[in-house]
PDB file of C-alpha atoms in Angstrom:
ATOM      1  CA  UNK A   1      -2.938   0.868 -17.892  1.00 95.00           C
ATOM      2  CA  UNK A   2      -5.338   2.369 -14.864  1.00 97.00           C
ATOM      3  CA  UNK A   3      -4.562  -0.044 -12.232  1.00 98.00           C
ATOM      4  CA  UNK A   4      -7.098   0.546  -9.046  1.00 98.00           C
ATOM      5  CA  UNK A   5      -5.651  -0.191  -5.550  1.00 98.00           C
ATOM      6  CA  UNK A   6      -7.989  -0.901  -2.991  1.00 97.00           C
ATOM      7  CA  UNK A   7      -7.009  -2.068   0.880  1.00 96.00           C
ATOM      8  CA  UNK A   8      -8.015  -3.251   4.322  1.00 95.00           C
ATOM      9  CA  UNK A   9      -5.582  -2.847   6.796  1.00 95.00           C
ATOM     10  CA  UNK A  10      -6.672  -4.044  10.521  1.00 92.00           C
ATOM     11  CA  UNK A  11      -5.982  -1.050  12.744  1.00 92.00           C
ATOM     12  CA  UNK A  12      -7.211  -2.588  16.012  1.00 92.00           C
ATOM     13  CA  UNK A  13      -3.194  -2.097  16.922  1.00 94.00           C
ATOM     14  CA  UNK A  14      -0.523   0.590  16.670  1.00 96.00           C
ATOM     15  CA  UNK A  15       1.450  -1.522  14.378  1.00 96.00           C
ATOM     16  CA  UNK A  16      -1.517  -1.967  12.090  1.00 95.00           C
ATOM     17  CA  UNK A  17      -1.950   2.191  12.146  1.00 95.00           C
ATOM     18  CA  UNK A  18       1.552   2.223  10.923  1.00 96.00           C
ATOM     19  CA  UNK A  19       1.245  -0.422   8.369  1.00 97.00           C
ATOM     20  CA  UNK A  20      -1.843   2.046   7.316  1.00 96.00           C
ATOM     21  CA  UNK A  21       0.069   4.603   7.054  1.00 95.00           C
ATOM     22  CA  UNK A  22       3.125   2.926   5.174  1.00 96.00           C
ATOM     23  CA  UNK A  23       0.716   1.779   2.681  1.00 97.00           C
ATOM     24  CA  UNK A  24      -0.959   4.910   2.079  1.00 95.00           C
ATOM     25  CA  UNK A  25       2.146   6.725   1.657  1.00 95.00           C
ATOM     26  CA  UNK A  26       3.416   4.287  -0.635  1.00 96.00           C
ATOM     27  CA  UNK A  27       0.295   4.124  -2.897  1.00 96.00           C
ATOM     28  CA  UNK A  28       0.524   8.098  -3.216  1.00 95.00           C
ATOM     29  CA  UNK A  29       3.686   7.694  -4.877  1.00 96.00           C
ATOM     30  CA  UNK A  30       2.139   5.920  -7.496  1.00 97.00           C
ATOM     31  CA  UNK A  31      -1.317   7.367  -8.157  1.00 96.00           C
ATOM     32  CA  UNK A  32      -4.432   9.863  -6.911  1.00 94.00           C
ATOM     33  CA  UNK A  33      -6.175   8.920  -4.168  1.00 94.00           C
ATOM     34  CA  UNK A  34      -9.995   8.607  -4.869  1.00 94.00           C
ATOM     35  CA  UNK A  35     -11.034   7.272  -1.838  1.00 94.00           C
ATOM     36  CA  UNK A  36      -9.586   6.702   1.488  1.00 91.00           C
ATOM     37  CA  UNK A  37      -8.622   3.305   0.758  1.00 94.00           C
ATOM     38  CA  UNK A  38      -8.572   3.286  -2.680  1.00 96.00           C
ATOM     39  CA  UNK A  39      -5.711   4.725  -5.645  1.00 96.00           C
ATOM     40  CA  UNK A  40      -6.076   4.732  -9.202  1.00 96.00           C
ATOM     41  CA  UNK A  41      -2.888   4.618 -10.543  1.00 97.00           C
ATOM     42  CA  UNK A  42      -1.244   4.694 -14.304  1.00 97.00           C
ATOM     43  CA  UNK A  43       1.128   2.172 -14.215  1.00 97.00           C
ATOM     44  CA  UNK A  44       3.113   0.030 -16.790  1.00 97.00           C
ATOM     45  CA  UNK A  45       3.647  -3.748 -16.274  1.00 96.00           C
ATOM     46  CA  UNK A  46       6.772  -2.981 -14.705  1.00 97.00           C
ATOM     47  CA  UNK A  47       5.766  -0.398 -12.153  1.00 98.00           C
ATOM     48  CA  UNK A  48       2.427  -2.336 -11.730  1.00 97.00           C
ATOM     49  CA  UNK A  49       4.810  -5.257 -10.146  1.00 97.00           C
ATOM     50  CA  UNK A  50       7.439  -2.571  -8.791  1.00 98.00           C
ATOM     51  CA  UNK A  51       4.185  -1.334  -6.356  1.00 98.00           C
ATOM     52  CA  UNK A  52       2.286  -4.879  -5.649  1.00 98.00           C
ATOM     53  CA  UNK A  53       5.793  -6.108  -4.157  1.00 98.00           C
ATOM     54  CA  UNK A  54       6.078  -2.977  -1.696  1.00 98.00           C
ATOM     55  CA  UNK A  55       2.696  -3.099  -0.619  1.00 98.00           C
ATOM     56  CA  UNK A  56       2.936  -6.706  -0.347  1.00 98.00           C
ATOM     57  CA  UNK A  57       5.793  -6.478   1.567  1.00 98.00           C
ATOM     58  CA  UNK A  58       4.234  -3.436   4.035  1.00 97.00           C
ATOM     59  CA  UNK A  59       1.143  -5.770   4.951  1.00 97.00           C
ATOM     60  CA  UNK A  60       0.380  -8.466   7.377  1.00 96.00           C
ATOM     61  CA  UNK A  61      -1.260 -10.818   5.020  1.00 95.00           C
ATOM     62  CA  UNK A  62      -3.100 -12.443   7.970  1.00 94.00           C
ATOM     63  CA  UNK A  63      -5.049  -9.501   8.976  1.00 94.00           C
ATOM     64  CA  UNK A  64      -4.780  -6.919   5.816  1.00 95.00           C
ATOM     65  CA  UNK A  65      -5.552  -6.967   2.289  1.00 95.00           C
ATOM     66  CA  UNK A  66      -5.002  -5.920  -1.036  1.00 97.00           C
ATOM     67  CA  UNK A  67      -7.092  -6.012  -4.120  1.00 97.00           C
ATOM     68  CA  UNK A  68      -5.429  -4.706  -7.655  1.00 98.00           C
ATOM     69  CA  UNK A  69      -7.814  -4.215 -10.648  1.00 98.00           C
ATOM     70  CA  UNK A  70      -6.674  -3.769 -13.994  1.00 97.00           C
ATOM     71  CA  UNK A  71      -8.746  -1.119 -16.230  1.00 96.00           C
ATOM     72  CA  UNK A  72      -6.756  -1.303 -19.420  1.00 94.00           C
ATOM     73  CA  UNK A  73      -5.969   2.181 -21.464  1.00 94.00           C
ATOM     74  CA  UNK A  74      -9.890   2.651 -22.339  1.00 92.00           C
ATOM     75  CA  UNK A  75     -11.097   3.411 -18.711  1.00 92.00           C
ATOM     76  CA  UNK A  76     -12.705   6.631 -18.710  1.00 89.00           C
ATOM     77  CA  UNK A  77     -16.344   5.330 -19.737  1.00 92.00           C
ATOM     78  CA  UNK A  78     -15.691   2.496 -17.017  1.00 95.00           C
ATOM     79  CA  UNK A  79     -15.570   4.830 -13.980  1.00 95.00           C
ATOM     80  CA  UNK A  80     -18.658   6.508 -12.515  1.00 95.00           C
ATOM     81  CA  UNK A  81     -18.310   9.025  -9.278  1.00 95.00           C
ATOM     82  CA  UNK A  82     -21.400  10.412  -7.588  1.00 95.00           C
ATOM     83  CA  UNK A  83     -21.021  12.802  -4.452  1.00 95.00           C
ATOM     84  CA  UNK A  84     -17.659  14.478  -2.846  1.00 91.00           C
ATOM     85  CA  UNK A  85     -14.130  14.570  -3.739  1.00 72.00           C
ATOM     86  CA  UNK A  86     -14.018  13.451  -7.053  1.00 57.00           C
ATOM     87  CA  UNK A  87     -10.511  12.449  -8.743  1.00 51.00           C
ATOM     88  CA  UNK A  88      -9.273  14.314 -11.374  1.00 49.00           C
ATOM     89  CA  UNK A  89      -7.886  13.001 -14.744  1.00 50.00           C
ATOM     90  CA  UNK A  90      -3.760  12.693 -13.870  1.00 47.00           C
ATOM     91  CA  UNK A  91      -3.066  11.927 -17.478  1.00 50.00           C
ATOM     92  CA  UNK A  92      -4.287  14.938 -18.851  1.00 49.00           C
ATOM     93  CA  UNK A  93      -2.708  18.678 -17.991  1.00 48.00           C
ATOM     94  CA  UNK A  94      -3.628  21.469 -16.344  1.00 47.00           C
ATOM     95  CA  UNK A  95      -4.170  24.208 -18.891  1.00 49.00           C
ATOM     96  CA  UNK A  96      -5.072  27.861 -17.645  1.00 49.00           C
ATOM     97  CA  UNK A  97      -6.664  30.064 -20.350  1.00 47.00           C
ATOM     98  CA  UNK A  98      -6.007  33.968 -19.902  1.00 44.00           C
TER      99      UNK A  98
ATOM    100  CA  UNK B   1     -20.917  -7.503 -16.333  1.00 95.00           C
ATOM    101  CA  UNK B   2     -18.945  -7.174 -12.515  1.00 97.00           C
ATOM    102  CA  UNK B   3     -19.137  -3.816 -11.536  1.00 98.00           C
ATOM    103  CA  UNK B   4     -17.093  -3.082  -8.592  1.00 98.00           C
ATOM    104  CA  UNK B   5     -18.797  -0.283  -6.704  1.00 98.00           C
ATOM    105  CA  UNK B   6     -16.233   1.902  -3.775  1.00 97.00           C
ATOM    106  CA  UNK B   7     -17.438   4.277  -1.107  1.00 96.00           C
ATOM    107  CA  UNK B   8     -16.738   6.798   1.233  1.00 95.00           C
ATOM    108  CA  UNK B   9     -18.676   7.710   3.937  1.00 95.00           C
ATOM    109  CA  UNK B  10     -18.063  10.496   6.768  1.00 93.00           C
ATOM    110  CA  UNK B  11     -18.834   9.210  10.000  1.00 92.00           C
ATOM    111  CA  UNK B  12     -18.058  11.809  12.099  1.00 92.00           C
ATOM    112  CA  UNK B  13     -21.729  12.379  12.764  1.00 94.00           C
ATOM    113  CA  UNK B  14     -24.481   9.605  14.135  1.00 96.00           C
ATOM    114  CA  UNK B  15     -26.044  10.223  10.967  1.00 96.00           C
ATOM    115  CA  UNK B  16     -22.954   9.389   8.844  1.00 95.00           C
ATOM    116  CA  UNK B  17     -22.678   5.942  10.872  1.00 95.00           C
ATOM    117  CA  UNK B  18     -26.197   5.159   9.764  1.00 96.00           C
ATOM    118  CA  UNK B  19     -25.460   6.220   6.194  1.00 96.00           C
ATOM    119  CA  UNK B  20     -22.467   3.766   6.371  1.00 95.00           C
ATOM    120  CA  UNK B  21     -24.709   1.221   7.514  1.00 95.00           C
ATOM    121  CA  UNK B  22     -27.507   1.497   5.017  1.00 96.00           C
ATOM    122  CA  UNK B  23     -25.107   1.937   2.354  1.00 97.00           C
ATOM    123  CA  UNK B  24     -23.516  -1.355   3.008  1.00 95.00           C
ATOM    124  CA  UNK B  25     -26.705  -3.170   3.776  1.00 95.00           C
ATOM    125  CA  UNK B  26     -27.998  -2.099   0.208  1.00 96.00           C
ATOM    126  CA  UNK B  27     -24.397  -3.072  -1.449  1.00 96.00           C
ATOM    127  CA  UNK B  28     -25.043  -6.481   0.173  1.00 95.00           C
ATOM    128  CA  UNK B  29     -28.046  -6.553  -1.609  1.00 96.00           C
ATOM    129  CA  UNK B  30     -26.341  -6.488  -5.224  1.00 97.00           C
ATOM    130  CA  UNK B  31     -22.655  -8.324  -4.580  1.00 96.00           C
ATOM    131  CA  UNK B  32     -20.420  -9.911  -2.404  1.00 94.00           C
ATOM    132  CA  UNK B  33     -17.975  -7.457   0.132  1.00 94.00           C
ATOM    133  CA  UNK B  34     -14.312  -8.206  -0.831  1.00 94.00           C
ATOM    134  CA  UNK B  35     -12.966  -5.350   1.713  1.00 94.00           C
ATOM    135  CA  UNK B  36     -14.657  -3.320   3.829  1.00 91.00           C
ATOM    136  CA  UNK B  37     -16.063  -0.657   1.730  1.00 94.00           C
ATOM    137  CA  UNK B  38     -15.663  -2.379  -1.506  1.00 96.00           C
ATOM    138  CA  UNK B  39     -18.033  -4.443  -3.212  1.00 96.00           C
ATOM    139  CA  UNK B  40     -17.833  -6.391  -6.360  1.00 96.00           C
ATOM    140  CA  UNK B  41     -21.294  -6.730  -7.963  1.00 97.00           C
ATOM    141  CA  UNK B  42     -22.629  -9.206 -10.694  1.00 97.00           C
ATOM    142  CA  UNK B  43     -25.278  -7.248 -12.414  1.00 97.00           C
ATOM    143  CA  UNK B  44     -26.563  -6.256 -15.400  1.00 97.00           C
ATOM    144  CA  UNK B  45     -27.460  -2.602 -16.666  1.00 96.00           C
ATOM    145  CA  UNK B  46     -31.249  -2.403 -15.273  1.00 97.00           C
ATOM    146  CA  UNK B  47     -29.811  -3.780 -11.809  1.00 98.00           C
ATOM    147  CA  UNK B  48     -26.634  -1.572 -12.396  1.00 98.00           C
ATOM    148  CA  UNK B  49     -28.774   1.388 -12.794  1.00 97.00           C
ATOM    149  CA  UNK B  50     -31.346   0.400  -9.487  1.00 98.00           C
ATOM    150  CA  UNK B  51     -28.282  -0.328  -7.365  1.00 98.00           C
ATOM    151  CA  UNK B  52     -26.448   3.132  -8.166  1.00 98.00           C
ATOM    152  CA  UNK B  53     -29.750   5.294  -7.836  1.00 98.00           C
ATOM    153  CA  UNK B  54     -30.289   3.433  -4.264  1.00 98.00           C
ATOM    154  CA  UNK B  55     -27.148   4.337  -3.567  1.00 98.00           C
ATOM    155  CA  UNK B  56     -26.855   7.611  -4.478  1.00 98.00           C
ATOM    156  CA  UNK B  57     -30.307   8.081  -2.377  1.00 98.00           C
ATOM    157  CA  UNK B  58     -28.721   7.419   0.661  1.00 97.00           C
ATOM    158  CA  UNK B  59     -25.373   8.950   1.015  1.00 97.00           C
ATOM    159  CA  UNK B  60     -24.740  13.061   1.487  1.00 96.00           C
ATOM    160  CA  UNK B  61     -23.008  14.143  -2.175  1.00 95.00           C
ATOM    161  CA  UNK B  62     -21.516  16.972   0.447  1.00 94.00           C
ATOM    162  CA  UNK B  63     -19.163  14.475   2.358  1.00 94.00           C
ATOM    163  CA  UNK B  64     -19.463  10.940   1.156  1.00 95.00           C
ATOM    164  CA  UNK B  65     -18.736   9.855  -2.072  1.00 96.00           C
ATOM    165  CA  UNK B  66     -19.642   6.634  -4.394  1.00 97.00           C
ATOM    166  CA  UNK B  67     -17.406   5.083  -7.162  1.00 97.00           C
ATOM    167  CA  UNK B  68     -18.642   2.718  -9.937  1.00 98.00           C
ATOM    168  CA  UNK B  69     -15.798   0.629 -12.054  1.00 98.00           C
ATOM    169  CA  UNK B  70     -17.398  -1.638 -14.594  1.00 97.00           C
ATOM    170  CA  UNK B  71     -15.090  -4.782 -15.027  1.00 96.00           C
ATOM    171  CA  UNK B  72     -17.005  -5.836 -18.242  1.00 94.00           C
ATOM    172  CA  UNK B  73     -17.662 -10.039 -18.430  1.00 94.00           C
ATOM    173  CA  UNK B  74     -14.022 -10.815 -18.424  1.00 92.00           C
ATOM    174  CA  UNK B  75     -12.890  -9.834 -15.609  1.00 92.00           C
ATOM    175  CA  UNK B  76     -11.165 -12.856 -13.857  1.00 89.00           C
ATOM    176  CA  UNK B  77      -7.510 -11.973 -15.365  1.00 92.00           C
ATOM    177  CA  UNK B  78      -7.783  -8.300 -14.139  1.00 95.00           C
ATOM    178  CA  UNK B  79      -8.079  -9.396 -10.648  1.00 95.00           C
ATOM    179  CA  UNK B  80      -5.778  -9.539  -8.208  1.00 95.00           C
ATOM    180  CA  UNK B  81      -5.883 -10.193  -4.240  1.00 95.00           C
ATOM    181  CA  UNK B  82      -3.101 -10.459  -1.410  1.00 95.00           C
ATOM    182  CA  UNK B  83      -3.651 -11.145   1.907  1.00 95.00           C
ATOM    183  CA  UNK B  84      -6.581 -11.983   4.080  1.00 91.00           C
ATOM    184  CA  UNK B  85     -10.121 -12.101   3.333  1.00 72.00           C
ATOM    185  CA  UNK B  86     -10.461 -13.216  -0.029  1.00 57.00           C
ATOM    186  CA  UNK B  87     -13.309 -12.664  -2.166  1.00 51.00           C
ATOM    187  CA  UNK B  88     -14.904 -16.074  -3.793  1.00 49.00           C
ATOM    188  CA  UNK B  89     -16.124 -16.227  -7.373  1.00 50.00           C
ATOM    189  CA  UNK B  90     -20.136 -15.836  -7.099  1.00 47.00           C
ATOM    190  CA  UNK B  91     -20.673 -16.817 -10.453  1.00 50.00           C
ATOM    191  CA  UNK B  92     -19.681 -20.365  -9.722  1.00 48.00           C
ATOM    192  CA  UNK B  93     -21.913 -23.169  -7.846  1.00 48.00           C
ATOM    193  CA  UNK B  94     -20.406 -24.401  -4.463  1.00 46.00           C
ATOM    194  CA  UNK B  95     -20.161 -28.168  -5.724  1.00 48.00           C
ATOM    195  CA  UNK B  96     -19.737 -30.879  -3.017  1.00 48.00           C
ATOM    196  CA  UNK B  97     -18.151 -34.388  -4.161  1.00 47.00           C
ATOM    197  CA  UNK B  98     -18.779 -37.478  -2.125  1.00 44.00           C
TER     198      UNK B  98
END
């Protein structure tokens, strides 16, 4: 299933900026960055729980927020992009033609 | 249906910072801000087209990006929040008990 992860980390302090880096780094391990604080991740329920727990342990719950949106398996028609840096489909292999 | 709008606007220039303000201001007209650059909007297809067009006309497509996720009508179980500033359910009226 496609899990969308969005986050807001308060970067007014040095420790906040560190948390932001850690959250982003962890998200990179699980999916595709499509915007600065938005990741699309192809996950099963085990991996979904795993990333949620990891991120939950990284943030300061008083100042930062995480949101997870489950777009299911049939998500292609549910996503629209306009403008720069479009995400690419991680489920489709890169094919090179001679 | 619940439409999630996420955006990245390049704020390295003064005009970029103006675009960001305009995009945020427009999104406020259509839904609930749940994170800095993430809005949840209860829209029918006419309003969805409308906001998409308005935002498309505000951004610089070479540097900024917009993404729209259609979470349908049964979205409550699809959204999870951890940490600060939870969004509230805009479809449920505020009820005061004596």
